[in-house]
Structure formats: C-alpha cells, structure tokens
Short mmCIF file of C-alpha atoms and ligand atoms in Angstrom, two decimals:
data_model
loop_
_atom_site.label_atom_id
_atom_site.label_comp_id
_atom_site.label_asym_id
_atom_site.label_seq_id
_atom_site.Cartn_x
_atom_site.Cartn_y
_atom_site.Cartn_z
CA MET A 1 149.31 33.09 52.22
CA THR A 2 149.24 33.23 56.04
CA ALA A 3 152.58 33.72 57.75
CA THR A 4 153.62 31.03 60.26
CA ARG A 5 152.97 32.31 63.75
CA THR A 6 154.75 31.36 66.96
CA PRO A 7 152.19 30.14 69.51
CA GLY A 8 151.85 32.71 72.26
CA MET A 9 153.38 35.56 70.22
CA PRO A 10 150.80 38.31 69.81
CA PHE A 11 150.65 40.06 66.45
CA VAL A 12 148.99 43.10 64.93
CA GLU A 13 146.88 42.62 61.82
CA ASP A 14 144.97 45.49 60.19
CA GLY A 15 145.11 47.58 63.37
CA VAL A 16 143.94 44.69 65.53
CA LEU A 17 146.04 43.08 68.28
CA VAL A 18 145.66 39.29 68.20
CA SER A 19 146.75 37.23 71.20
CA THR A 20 147.24 33.48 70.98
CA SER A 21 147.61 30.56 73.34
CA PRO A 22 151.27 29.76 74.06
CA ALA A 23 150.28 26.09 74.37
CA THR A 24 148.31 25.58 71.14
CA GLY A 25 148.55 28.78 69.12
CA ALA A 26 144.74 29.07 69.21
CA GLU A 27 143.47 32.61 68.98
CA ALA A 28 142.63 34.05 72.41
CA GLY A 29 141.75 37.68 71.85
CA ARG A 30 141.28 40.26 69.10
CA LEU A 31 141.31 43.87 70.28
CA PRO A 32 141.66 47.15 68.37
CA VAL A 33 145.06 48.81 68.76
CA ALA A 34 144.87 52.28 70.26
CA ASP A 35 146.99 55.02 68.68
CA ALA A 36 148.13 58.07 70.65
CA ALA A 37 144.89 59.90 69.76
CA ALA A 38 142.78 57.02 71.03
CA VAL A 39 144.78 56.92 74.28
CA ALA A 40 144.27 60.67 74.68
CA ALA A 41 140.53 60.27 74.02
CA ALA A 42 140.28 57.51 76.64
CA VAL A 43 142.00 59.74 79.19
CA ARG A 44 139.65 62.61 78.27
CA HIS A 45 136.61 60.38 78.76
CA ALA A 46 138.04 59.15 82.06
CA ARG A 47 138.48 62.75 83.19
CA ASP A 48 134.90 63.58 82.22
CA ALA A 49 133.70 60.55 84.22
CA SER A 50 135.74 61.46 87.23
CA ALA A 51 133.40 64.07 88.82
CA TRP A 52 130.49 61.61 88.71
CA TRP A 53 132.57 58.78 90.18
CA GLN A 54 133.83 61.05 92.97
CA SER A 55 130.27 62.22 93.68
CA LEU A 56 129.31 58.66 94.64
CA GLY A 57 131.47 59.01 97.74
CA PHE A 58 133.16 56.13 99.55
CA ASP A 59 129.85 54.36 100.23
CA GLY A 60 128.61 54.58 96.64
CA ARG A 61 131.93 53.37 95.24
CA LYS A 62 132.10 50.61 97.82
CA ALA A 63 128.65 49.36 96.76
CA ARG A 64 129.79 49.21 93.11
CA LEU A 65 133.09 47.50 93.86
CA LEU A 66 131.40 44.89 96.05
CA ARG A 67 128.96 44.13 93.23
CA TRP A 68 131.84 43.82 90.79
CA ARG A 69 133.67 41.55 93.23
CA ALA A 70 130.55 39.35 93.45
CA LEU A 71 130.35 39.20 89.65
CA LEU A 72 134.01 38.15 89.47
CA VAL A 73 133.28 35.34 91.92
CA GLN A 74 130.15 34.24 90.03
CA ARG A 75 132.05 34.08 86.74
CA ILE A 76 135.40 32.95 88.09
CA GLU A 77 135.50 29.79 85.96
CA GLU A 78 134.97 31.81 82.77
CA LEU A 79 137.75 34.21 83.79
CA ALA A 80 140.06 31.31 84.68
CA GLU A 81 139.43 29.57 81.35
CA LEU A 82 140.24 32.74 79.42
CA THR A 83 143.39 33.27 81.50
CA HIS A 84 144.39 29.66 80.89
CA LEU A 85 143.90 30.13 77.15
CA GLU A 86 145.83 33.39 76.93
CA THR A 87 148.72 32.64 79.34
CA GLY A 88 148.82 28.83 79.30
CA LYS A 89 148.72 28.62 83.11
CA PRO A 90 146.65 25.77 84.57
CA VAL A 91 143.00 26.69 85.25
CA ALA A 92 143.48 25.93 88.96
CA ASP A 93 146.33 28.45 89.12
CA ALA A 94 144.16 31.06 87.39
CA ILE A 95 141.46 30.50 90.02
CA VAL A 96 144.01 30.96 92.82
CA GLU A 97 145.23 34.14 91.12
CA ALA A 98 141.66 35.45 90.77
CA SER A 99 140.93 34.69 94.42
CA ALA A 100 143.77 37.01 95.50
CA ALA A 101 142.48 39.74 93.17
CA ILE A 102 138.98 39.32 94.61
CA GLU A 103 140.36 39.61 98.16
CA HIS A 104 142.09 42.90 97.31
CA THR A 105 139.01 44.31 95.60
CA ASP A 106 136.90 43.46 98.65
CA TRP A 107 139.50 44.84 101.04
CA ALA A 108 139.88 48.14 99.18
CA ALA A 109 136.09 48.55 99.03
CA ARG A 110 135.65 47.95 102.76
CA ASN A 111 138.63 49.94 104.01
CA ALA A 112 138.93 53.03 101.80
CA LYS A 113 136.67 55.19 103.96
CA ARG A 114 138.61 54.34 107.13
CA VAL A 115 141.98 54.99 105.49
CA LEU A 116 141.13 57.92 103.22
CA GLY A 117 138.21 59.56 104.99
CA HIS A 118 138.55 63.10 106.36
CA ARG A 119 140.27 63.27 109.74
CA ARG A 120 141.15 65.95 112.25
CA THR A 121 144.67 66.15 113.59
CA ARG A 122 145.59 66.64 117.25
CA THR A 123 146.13 70.24 118.20
CA ARG A 124 149.48 71.04 119.92
CA LEU A 125 150.46 73.97 122.06
CA LEU A 126 152.15 75.92 119.28
CA LEU A 127 149.37 77.28 117.06
CA ALA A 128 146.87 75.86 119.55
CA GLU A 129 144.24 78.25 118.23
CA HIS A 130 144.14 76.31 114.95
CA ALA A 131 142.29 73.09 114.10
CA GLY A 132 143.97 70.72 111.60
CA HIS A 133 142.14 68.72 108.96
CA VAL A 134 143.45 66.19 106.45
CA GLU A 135 141.53 65.14 103.37
CA TYR A 136 142.67 62.54 100.85
CA LEU A 137 141.75 63.62 97.34
CA PRO A 138 141.87 61.42 94.27
CA TYR A 139 144.55 62.28 91.73
CA GLY A 140 141.99 62.28 88.92
CA VAL A 141 142.86 59.77 86.20
CA VAL A 142 145.27 56.93 86.96
CA GLY A 143 147.03 55.01 84.19
CA VAL A 144 147.55 51.35 85.06
CA ILE A 145 150.10 49.41 83.00
CA GLY A 146 150.20 45.66 83.59
CA PRO A 147 152.26 42.57 82.75
CA TRP A 148 151.08 39.22 81.40
CA ASN A 149 152.18 36.81 84.15
CA TYR A 150 149.31 37.58 86.56
CA PRO A 151 146.94 39.44 84.25
CA ILE A 152 144.08 39.43 86.78
CA LEU A 153 145.88 40.12 90.05
CA THR A 154 148.52 42.65 89.00
CA PRO A 155 146.12 45.21 87.50
CA LEU A 156 143.32 44.67 90.03
CA GLY A 157 145.49 45.61 93.03
CA PRO A 158 146.24 49.15 91.83
CA THR A 159 142.91 49.46 90.00
CA SER A 160 140.75 48.68 93.03
CA GLY A 161 142.86 51.02 95.21
CA ALA A 162 142.73 53.81 92.61
CA LEU A 163 138.98 53.42 92.05
CA MET A 164 138.13 53.39 95.76
CA ALA A 165 140.23 56.52 96.27
CA GLY A 166 137.92 58.18 93.71
CA ASN A 167 140.06 58.04 90.58
CA THR A 168 138.99 56.82 87.19
CA VAL A 169 141.36 54.41 85.45
CA VAL A 170 142.76 53.83 81.96
CA PHE A 171 144.39 50.40 81.83
CA LYS A 172 146.97 49.16 79.32
CA PRO A 173 147.15 45.36 79.60
CA SER A 174 150.19 43.48 78.32
CA GLU A 175 150.09 42.73 74.61
CA TYR A 176 150.19 39.04 75.62
CA THR A 177 147.00 39.23 77.68
CA PRO A 178 144.67 41.85 76.19
CA ALA A 179 141.60 39.59 76.28
CA VAL A 180 141.82 39.08 80.05
CA GLY A 181 142.27 42.85 80.46
CA GLN A 182 139.24 43.60 78.31
CA TRP A 183 137.17 40.98 80.18
CA LEU A 184 137.89 42.77 83.45
CA VAL A 185 136.93 46.14 81.96
CA ASP A 186 133.74 44.75 80.35
CA THR A 187 132.54 43.14 83.57
CA PHE A 188 133.18 46.39 85.46
CA ALA A 189 131.07 48.21 82.85
CA GLU A 190 128.21 45.79 83.59
CA ILE A 191 128.24 47.09 87.15
CA VAL A 192 129.09 50.71 86.31
CA PRO A 193 127.38 51.33 82.94
CA GLU A 194 126.82 55.08 83.45
CA HIS A 195 130.30 56.41 82.64
CA PRO A 196 133.67 55.05 81.43
CA VAL A 197 135.19 54.82 84.89
CA LEU A 198 137.49 51.93 83.91
CA GLN A 199 138.69 51.62 80.30
CA ALA A 200 141.34 49.59 78.50
CA VAL A 201 143.67 50.71 75.72
CA HIS A 202 145.40 47.94 73.79
CA GLY A 203 148.58 47.58 71.79
CA LEU A 204 152.32 47.18 72.15
CA GLY A 205 154.78 49.02 74.37
CA ASP A 206 154.26 52.30 72.51
CA VAL A 207 150.68 52.40 73.80
CA GLY A 208 152.00 52.18 77.37
CA ALA A 209 154.44 54.98 76.54
CA ALA A 210 151.58 57.07 75.08
CA LEU A 211 149.61 56.52 78.29
CA CYS A 212 152.55 57.83 80.33
CA ARG A 213 152.55 61.01 78.20
CA SER A 214 148.76 61.38 77.96
CA GLY A 215 148.30 63.75 80.90
CA VAL A 216 147.17 61.08 83.37
CA ASP A 217 147.66 62.20 86.94
CA LYS A 218 149.50 59.11 88.19
CA VAL A 219 150.88 55.93 86.64
CA ALA A 220 150.84 52.56 88.38
CA PHE A 221 153.23 50.31 86.49
CA THR A 222 153.88 46.60 86.98
CA GLY A 223 156.48 44.94 84.78
CA SER A 224 160.21 44.55 84.28
CA THR A 225 162.83 46.84 85.81
CA ALA A 226 164.02 47.88 82.34
CA THR A 227 160.55 49.07 81.32
CA ALA A 228 160.00 50.67 84.74
CA LYS A 229 162.96 52.96 84.00
CA LYS A 230 161.41 53.95 80.65
CA VAL A 231 158.07 54.62 82.34
CA MET A 232 159.73 56.78 84.97
CA GLY A 233 161.65 58.64 82.26
CA ALA A 234 158.49 59.35 80.28
CA CYS A 235 156.59 60.42 83.39
CA ALA A 236 159.46 62.66 84.49
CA GLU A 237 158.77 64.95 81.52
CA SER A 238 155.50 66.08 83.14
CA LEU A 239 156.38 65.27 86.78
CA THR A 240 153.64 62.64 86.71
CA PRO A 241 154.03 60.56 89.89
CA VAL A 242 154.60 56.83 89.51
CA VAL A 243 154.38 53.66 91.52
CA LEU A 244 156.69 51.03 90.07
CA GLU A 245 156.26 47.31 90.78
CA ALA A 246 159.22 45.74 89.00
CA GLY A 247 161.15 42.48 88.89
CA GLY A 248 162.61 40.36 91.65
CA LYS A 249 165.06 37.61 92.55
CA ASP A 250 163.52 36.40 95.78
CA ALA A 251 165.44 34.19 98.19
CA LEU A 252 164.23 31.63 100.71
CA ILE A 253 166.33 31.01 103.82
CA VAL A 254 166.09 27.65 105.60
CA ASP A 255 167.33 27.89 109.18
CA ALA A 256 168.55 24.99 111.35
CA ASP A 257 165.28 24.55 113.27
CA ALA A 258 163.03 24.69 110.20
CA ASP A 259 160.41 22.09 109.35
CA VAL A 260 162.46 20.80 106.43
CA ASN A 261 159.67 19.03 104.64
CA ALA A 262 157.38 22.07 104.82
CA ALA A 263 160.24 24.27 103.63
CA ALA A 264 160.86 21.98 100.65
CA GLU A 265 157.18 21.91 99.74
CA ALA A 266 156.98 25.71 99.89
CA ALA A 267 160.24 26.12 97.97
CA VAL A 268 158.94 23.95 95.14
CA TRP A 269 155.60 25.75 95.07
CA GLY A 270 157.17 29.20 95.38
CA SER A 271 159.61 28.57 92.56
CA MET A 272 157.59 26.44 90.15
CA THR A 273 154.02 27.79 90.38
CA ASN A 274 153.00 29.55 87.17
CA SER A 275 156.12 27.90 85.68
CA GLY A 276 158.27 30.27 87.72
CA GLN A 277 156.84 33.33 85.96
CA THR A 278 156.14 35.08 89.24
CA CYS A 279 157.68 38.39 90.26
CA ILE A 280 157.76 37.17 93.87
CA GLY A 281 158.73 33.64 92.84
CA ILE A 282 161.49 31.97 94.87
CA GLU A 283 164.52 31.69 92.59
CA ARG A 284 167.25 31.04 95.21
CA VAL A 285 167.43 29.05 98.43
CA TYR A 286 170.08 29.42 101.13
CA ALA A 287 169.91 26.42 103.48
CA VAL A 288 172.12 26.18 106.57
CA GLU A 289 174.56 23.28 106.69
CA PRO A 290 172.78 21.08 109.31
CA VAL A 291 169.59 20.82 107.21
CA TYR A 292 171.03 21.25 103.70
CA ASP A 293 171.20 17.58 102.66
CA ARG A 294 167.73 16.74 103.97
CA PHE A 295 166.28 19.86 102.38
CA VAL A 296 167.86 19.18 98.98
CA ALA A 297 166.64 15.56 99.03
CA ALA A 298 163.08 16.67 99.83
CA VAL A 299 163.08 19.32 97.10
CA VAL A 300 164.42 16.84 94.54
CA GLU A 301 161.76 14.33 95.47
CA LYS A 302 158.92 16.87 95.21
CA ALA A 303 160.13 18.77 92.12
CA GLY A 304 160.88 15.49 90.35
CA LYS A 305 157.19 14.57 90.52
CA LEU A 306 155.94 17.69 88.74
CA LYS A 307 154.78 17.16 85.19
CA LEU A 308 155.32 19.66 82.42
CA GLY A 309 151.97 20.17 80.69
CA GLU A 310 149.98 19.28 83.82
CA ASP A 311 151.38 20.98 86.92
CA LEU A 312 153.41 23.40 84.84
CA GLY A 313 152.02 25.26 81.84
CA PRO A 314 154.05 26.66 78.98
CA ILE A 315 156.22 29.75 79.16
CA THR A 316 153.79 32.51 78.21
CA MET A 317 156.28 34.77 76.42
CA PRO A 318 158.20 32.63 73.91
CA GLY A 319 161.24 34.94 74.04
CA GLN A 320 161.76 34.03 77.71
CA LEU A 321 162.76 30.47 76.77
CA ASP A 322 166.17 31.69 75.57
CA ILE A 323 166.81 33.53 78.85
CA ILE A 324 165.92 30.47 80.93
CA ARG A 325 168.13 28.26 78.72
CA ARG A 326 171.01 30.74 79.05
CA HIS A 327 170.75 30.80 82.86
CA ILE A 328 170.71 26.99 83.12
CA ASP A 329 173.58 26.55 80.62
CA ASP A 330 175.65 29.22 82.33
CA ALA A 331 175.11 27.63 85.76
CA LEU A 332 176.13 24.19 84.47
CA ALA A 333 179.14 25.60 82.63
CA HIS A 334 180.42 27.18 85.86
CA GLY A 335 180.31 24.15 88.12
CA GLY A 336 176.60 23.96 88.91
CA LYS A 337 174.90 20.56 88.98
CA ALA A 338 171.30 19.86 87.99
CA LEU A 339 169.60 17.43 90.37
CA VAL A 340 166.27 17.78 88.55
CA GLY A 341 165.91 18.93 84.93
CA GLY A 342 168.94 20.78 83.64
CA ALA A 343 170.54 20.88 80.21
CA ASN A 344 167.47 19.64 78.31
CA ALA A 345 164.85 21.26 80.52
CA VAL A 346 163.79 23.78 77.90
CA GLN A 347 161.18 21.94 75.84
CA PRO A 348 159.18 24.58 73.94
CA PRO A 349 156.62 25.76 74.71
CA GLY A 350 157.51 24.86 78.31
CA VAL A 351 160.40 24.25 80.69
CA ALA A 352 160.73 21.19 82.90
CA PRO A 353 161.34 21.80 86.62
CA THR A 354 165.02 22.37 87.26
CA VAL A 355 166.85 22.23 90.60
CA LEU A 356 170.46 23.42 90.58
CA VAL A 357 173.11 23.17 93.30
CA ASP A 358 176.71 24.41 93.59
CA VAL A 359 175.95 27.37 91.34
CA PRO A 360 178.46 30.24 91.76
CA GLU A 361 176.98 33.33 93.39
CA ASP A 362 178.08 35.56 90.51
CA SER A 363 176.29 33.56 87.83
CA ALA A 364 173.21 34.74 85.96
CA ALA A 365 171.02 32.07 87.57
CA VAL A 366 171.74 33.61 90.98
CA ARG A 367 171.86 37.31 90.12
CA GLU A 368 169.37 37.89 87.27
CA GLU A 369 165.64 37.31 87.09
CA THR A 370 165.20 33.90 85.40
CA PHE A 371 161.39 33.83 85.29
CA GLY A 372 161.25 30.08 84.75
CA PRO A 373 160.69 26.95 86.90
CA THR A 374 164.25 26.86 88.17
CA LEU A 375 165.69 26.95 91.66
CA THR A 376 169.25 27.24 92.92
CA ILE A 377 170.04 25.81 96.36
CA THR A 378 173.18 26.94 98.15
CA LYS A 379 174.67 25.60 101.38
CA VAL A 380 175.55 28.28 103.96
CA ALA A 381 177.20 28.06 107.37
CA ASP A 382 174.54 30.02 109.25
CA ALA A 383 171.72 32.52 108.98
CA ASP A 384 174.17 35.46 108.84
CA GLU A 385 175.75 34.12 105.67
CA ALA A 386 172.29 33.37 104.26
CA VAL A 387 171.13 36.95 104.87
CA ALA A 388 174.30 38.42 103.37
CA LYS A 389 173.95 36.30 100.22
CA ALA A 390 170.20 36.88 99.94
CA ASN A 391 170.78 40.64 100.11
CA ALA A 392 173.63 40.68 97.58
CA VAL A 393 171.46 41.32 94.50
CA PRO A 394 170.11 44.65 93.28
CA TYR A 395 166.51 43.46 93.54
CA GLY A 396 164.52 43.66 96.78
CA LEU A 397 160.98 42.49 96.15
CA GLY A 398 159.98 39.59 98.43
CA GLY A 399 161.54 36.71 100.28
CA ALA A 400 160.84 33.88 102.71
CA VAL A 401 162.30 32.34 105.85
CA PHE A 402 161.67 28.89 107.30
CA GLY A 403 162.61 28.36 110.93
CA LYS A 404 161.34 28.69 114.47
CA ALA A 405 163.31 30.60 117.11
CA ASN A 406 164.88 33.25 114.83
CA ALA A 407 162.72 33.20 111.71
CA VAL A 408 161.07 36.60 112.22
CA ARG A 409 164.39 38.18 113.26
CA ILE A 410 165.95 36.85 110.04
CA ALA A 411 162.96 38.09 108.02
CA ARG A 412 163.53 41.62 109.37
CA ARG A 413 167.09 41.60 108.04
CA LEU A 414 166.14 40.90 104.43
CA HIS A 415 166.45 43.78 101.97
CA ALA A 416 162.94 43.26 100.65
CA GLY A 417 159.52 44.85 100.68
CA MET A 418 157.76 41.67 101.84
CA VAL A 419 158.83 38.49 103.60
CA ALA A 420 156.82 35.32 104.28
CA VAL A 421 157.74 33.31 107.38
CA ASN A 422 157.13 29.55 107.12
CA SER A 423 155.36 29.94 103.78
CA THR A 424 156.08 31.46 100.39
CA LEU A 425 154.18 34.17 98.48
CA SER A 426 151.47 34.37 101.18
CA PHE A 427 151.76 38.15 101.67
CA VAL A 428 150.36 38.78 98.20
CA GLY A 429 147.02 37.22 99.14
CA MET A 430 146.46 39.27 102.30
CA GLY A 431 144.33 42.33 101.65
CA SER A 432 145.73 44.17 104.66
CA LEU A 433 149.41 43.98 103.67
CA PRO A 434 151.20 46.51 101.47
CA PHE A 435 152.90 45.09 98.39
CA GLY A 436 156.00 46.52 96.73
CA GLY A 437 159.76 46.40 96.64
CA VAL A 438 162.99 48.27 97.15
CA GLY A 439 166.05 48.77 94.94
CA ASP A 440 165.65 47.45 91.39
CA SER A 441 162.24 46.06 92.36
CA GLY A 442 160.77 49.56 92.34
CA PHE A 443 159.03 51.77 94.87
CA GLY A 444 155.60 52.75 96.07
CA ARG A 445 153.00 50.32 97.35
CA ILE A 446 149.79 48.70 96.22
CA HIS A 447 147.40 46.76 98.53
CA GLY A 448 146.59 47.54 102.15
CA ASP A 449 146.34 50.98 103.77
CA ASP A 450 149.53 52.15 102.05
CA GLY A 451 148.22 50.99 98.68
CA LEU A 452 145.09 53.08 99.11
CA ARG A 453 147.10 56.15 100.14
CA GLU A 454 149.24 55.69 97.02
CA PHE A 455 146.25 56.78 94.94
CA ALA A 456 145.25 59.88 96.90
CA ARG A 457 146.99 63.13 97.61
CA PRO A 458 146.64 64.52 101.08
CA ARG A 459 145.36 68.07 101.47
CA ALA A 460 145.99 69.83 104.78
CA ILE A 461 143.67 72.56 106.04
CA SER A 462 144.33 74.63 109.14
CA VAL A 463 141.33 76.52 110.52
CA ARG A 464 141.95 79.38 112.93
CA ARG A 465 139.45 79.28 115.76
CA GLY A 466 140.40 82.27 117.87
CA PRO A 467 143.09 84.77 118.79
CA SER A 468 146.66 83.61 119.09
CA PRO A 469 148.28 83.60 122.55
CA VAL A 470 151.64 84.27 120.84
CA PRO A 471 150.83 86.26 117.67
CA VAL A 472 154.15 86.13 115.82
CA MET A 473 152.99 85.38 112.25
CA THR A 474 152.12 89.00 111.58
CA PHE A 475 154.04 92.22 110.91
CA GLU A 476 152.16 93.65 113.85
CA ARG A 477 154.01 91.53 116.38
CA SER A 478 156.14 93.18 119.04
CA PRO A 479 159.66 92.29 120.26
CA ALA A 480 158.05 91.22 123.55
CA GLN A 481 155.93 88.66 121.71
CA ILE A 482 159.02 87.19 120.05
CA SER A 483 160.64 86.96 123.52
CA ARG A 484 157.51 85.19 124.76
CA LEU A 485 157.77 82.75 121.83
CA VAL A 486 161.37 81.95 122.80
CA LYS A 487 160.24 81.34 126.40
CA VAL A 488 157.46 79.05 125.25
CA LEU A 489 159.89 77.16 122.97
CA ARG A 490 162.32 76.68 125.87
CA LEU A 491 159.49 75.42 128.04
CA LEU A 492 158.15 73.04 125.41
CA TYR A 493 161.23 71.83 123.57
CA GLY A 494 164.28 73.08 125.48
CA ARG A 495 164.96 69.87 127.38
CA ASP A 496 166.63 66.73 126.01
CA SER A 497 163.60 64.52 126.39
P1 LIG B 501 157.36 44.44 80.59
O1 LIG B 501 158.13 45.44 81.36
O2 LIG B 501 157.90 43.95 79.32
O3 LIG B 501 155.89 45.03 80.26
C1 LIG B 501 155.02 45.51 81.26
C2 LIG B 501 153.99 46.43 80.63
O4 LIG B 501 154.62 47.62 80.16
C3 LIG B 501 153.30 45.82 79.42
O5 LIG B 501 151.94 46.21 79.38
C4 LIG B 501 154.08 46.45 78.28
O6 LIG B 501 153.37 46.47 77.07
C5 LIG B 501 154.28 47.85 78.81
N1 LIG B 501 155.34 48.59 78.15
C6 LIG B 501 156.35 48.13 77.36
N2 LIG B 501 157.16 49.17 76.96
C7 LIG B 501 156.64 50.28 77.52
C8 LIG B 501 157.04 51.66 77.52
N3 LIG B 501 158.12 52.09 76.85
N4 LIG B 501 156.30 52.55 78.22
C9 LIG B 501 155.22 52.13 78.94
N5 LIG B 501 154.79 50.84 78.97
C10 LIG B 501 155.51 49.93 78.28
O7 LIG B 501 157.06 43.25 81.60
P2 LIG B 501 156.37 41.84 81.29
O8 LIG B 501 154.99 42.09 80.77
O9 LIG B 501 157.30 40.99 80.51
O10 LIG B 501 156.21 41.25 82.76
C11 LIG B 501 157.19 40.52 83.41
C12 LIG B 501 157.94 41.40 84.39
O11 LIG B 501 157.01 41.96 85.30
C13 LIG B 501 158.93 40.61 85.25
O12 LIG B 501 160.12 41.34 85.37
C14 LIG B 501 158.23 40.53 86.59
O13 LIG B 501 159.08 40.37 87.68
C15 LIG B 501 157.50 41.83 86.63
N6 LIG B 501 156.39 41.78 87.56
C16 LIG B 501 156.46 42.52 88.70
C17 LIG B 501 155.45 42.41 89.64
C18 LIG B 501 155.48 43.24 90.88
O14 LIG B 501 154.42 43.42 91.48
N7 LIG B 501 156.60 43.75 91.34
C19 LIG B 501 154.30 41.52 89.44
C20 LIG B 501 154.33 40.82 88.20
C21 LIG B 501 155.35 40.95 87.30
P3 LIG B 501 153.60 45.26 76.02
O15 LIG B 501 153.30 43.98 76.75
O16 LIG B 501 152.63 45.57 74.98
O17 LIG B 501 155.04 45.35 75.59
#
C-alpha cells in the first residue's frame, strides 16, 4: 500500500530522495541520497579536480563559464519548466529568475581576472626598497548550500564566483529542489566533462551538515537564519570560513514626492512575486501621511487583480502555510484590517494576495519573516519615522525607497545590505552589485567584485629590491639608525594632516 503523500513534500524511499510538485503532487525528481561517506568522496574528487581547474587560468575558466552560460540560455525553457514543476512558480517567473543567474555567471566570467588577477601595490617611503604584490588564491573546494525558493539564482551566484576564482564546488541543493540542482550540475558537466569541477550531493539537512564538516575550505550558505546559525556552528569546529545569506523582512518607504502609482506597482510585485517566497521580498511598507491613502488604494486595486493559480503559484514548502496563516490571524486579532485577502487567504496549496493595514509594529506580521504573498502598510508622519520603523527589526537584507528629492538619502539610512530606489528587488539582477545582508540576514557577499573576492584568499608578497636606507629590521642596526627612523617618522607622519 502506498502512503498518502502531501504534494510538494519531498520524501526518501530506498535511499532515493523524491521531490514532487507542490501544485499537483506529480513526481519532479529522483536523486540518490548521499551519506557522510558519499559527501566526503565528492569533496575528495573536487579536491583532485582542483589543480586542473586552476591550471586553466582566468581565461580558460572564463571560456568554460561563457559556454555554460550560453547553454543555459539555449535551454532556458527546459530549465524553467523543471523549476515550475518542482517549486510551483509560474514558468515566466522561472525565466526571470534564470535570467538573473545568467547575468551573474556572465559577469563573474568577464570580471574575475580584473578583480582577482595579480597586482602590484604602491611603494611608500617606509620600506621603499620593497615591492608589494597581491595574489588572490582560490580556497580549494567550496561547499554551496542552497534553498528552494530561487533554486537557480541562489546557488549560481556563489557557484559562478567560486568557480571563476579557481575553486571547485560541491553543491547541496534544498531537498525540495534537487532536480533543478542536478540539472545545473549536469549541464555544467556537458561543458566541463574532464573532471568533477561542480558536483551535487542530495538529501535532507544532515547532508548539508555533513558538507560543513567534510573538510571543504569555505561554505557559502543561503537559507534561513536558524539554519545559518547551525552552519556557522558546524563550520566553527574546523574554523572553516562561511558566507551566510539568510532571511529578511524588507521594508519599502514611500516618501511624499513619490510616483504613487509606480510605488504601488513595485510594492505589489516586490511582495507577491514568487508568492512572497523571496528573501528580498517586500513584506512591509511605510508610507508618509500625504500619500498614504492614494498609495493604499492603488495597492488594493493592483493586488486585488492577482489570481491565485495564475499570477501566484502554490507555496512550495507545505509547512510554510501554517506560518503565513499564523501571521495573518495574529495581525487581524490585534487590530489589523485586511483590505485584500485576509482570514481565508490560505487556500492550500497556495495563499491569496493579502494586504493588511493598521497592524501593530510588534506583531509577527511586521517583525518575523512571513514568506508569503502578504504586505503590511503603515502610515507614518515622515521619512524619519519610516526609517526608524524600517530599521527596528533584527534583519537587514534589502529594502526600497520611492521618492524624488530625498530618496537616495533615505536609502543610505536603511540598515540593509542593498536598497533599490524607485524599484524593488532590482539590485539582485545587476551583475556589478554585491549581494548580502547585515544583522540576522547574515554576512559576507556574493555577486560583484566583493562576491568574487569572497571566494579567494589574498596572499601578500614583499620583494626586497635593494639595500634599506633605514635598516632597522635587523639585530645589526645601530642606535643612530633608530634615531634616523624616528626623524623619518616625524617628517612623514608627525603632523596632524
Ligand atoms: P533552510 O535554512 O531550511 O535550508 C537551506 C539549506 O540548508 C537547504 O539546502 C537545507 O537542506 C540545508 N540545511 C538544513 N539543515 C542544515 C544543517 N543543519 N546544516 C547544513 N545545511 C542544512 O532554508 P529554506 O530552504 O527553507 O529557504 C528559505 C530561507 O532562505 C528563507 O529564510 C529565505 O529568506 C532564505 N533565503 C535567503 C536568501 C539570501 O540571499 N539572503 C535568498 C533566498 C532565500 P534541506 O532543504 O534538505 O533541509
């Protein structure tokens, strides 16, 4: 007799991880579960492959990544269909997600040599007889652990940066999206068939934990704050460095001179796309009093048109439905009003768009990550109050500001790693911008120059080119030479400016 399965809930059967569509329950993927020995073997193979991958140099690796990028573009519909099946997100959303991943792969390929290539440093008067060199060396093997909500974009950011820096990668996809993860690894192997430069290991959370303890040289984790702490704890045992991309509770501020209609459109997109299952999704809006009513009316009109099952897919992780229901119920029980959706919004496997106003600032819907298509809108007196409220949560991932005269100034005051001005989420699609948070949203960066440096360790080399004018780093120095050093120091650094 076959047990009844919840659509979307992955299960393990005879050592095989089976993922299913959250919309229909149809099987999406069937991948062998890796035990600790298999994880260790993958890391060993990655280490063996690493010398060859490094020997290709920046140009050789760039050529491979550009070919992989082209393959991703050529087969983007296939990738989007698989992502739709495994996560439930609309195919169009999967294509948009893939396009951002493709941009980052291209950007890392084209910029790694500039950012990580050998450079000489400027010689200064002290130790002027030395030349300085900096080289950026790959760590070796990087473990990438990814979530299910953006199963293409979230692993490809760190993976393309790590690969271009010269590392090999062992990737643990979420148990909800192993088929998408394996698809990415298989297509990479079509372009790089010689050695296992990018591998996947599948299974539940314990496989991620095994990867942290496998001797990898760095871990790039994307997922919840709670799991990020476990990853950091496991990595602490071996002082394995980590980059942690964790949860968020992003706010949008609407200032008095904002284009209200554009702000409403972006608020609805930023909060409801991917059914709100977006780490940088807008979950709160603070609108200043003069535009509040117009803004709320525009959001209600736009969100009210969205259709569950068409614009919004199901909630990928069935367990999240209870959290979303709890946040909505709690908001309503404490004086909040639903202008769209509300008490009956949770309709498994999905959630109807929900717009809440008058929700107390200390309620779960305002303070905790909801990860559903819900939005709270709060009236504030001015931008100062908006900034104070936006910053009053422990998360600090992204944010957005709509306005004209002061929008960038307001953006700079947000306690967040990234802020979009007059748009939402846009920073994640720009190859040149670093991505990452502060506070409970984690630390370290992927994407951009900083994201490339995250996957390389700098090595400094000083090369002595001649005799020292002030030879003090020797036991053979004289008291007169120390006096001369003091004179030189006074000359160079003894004044205030
Ligand atoms: P989880 O933290 O539950 O899981 C993330 C990954 O970690 C999964 O592959 C998971 O495996 C694995 N894992 C679970 N337990 C352990 C462990 N003890 N040691 C190592 N790895 C482990 O996150 P979700 O997959 O539910 O993703 C949603 C979360 O991700 C949200 O909080 C969201 O905000 C955040 N996120 C952050 C982003 C960012 O860039 N800042 C981007 C996207 C999402 P398994 O699935 O098998 O349990």
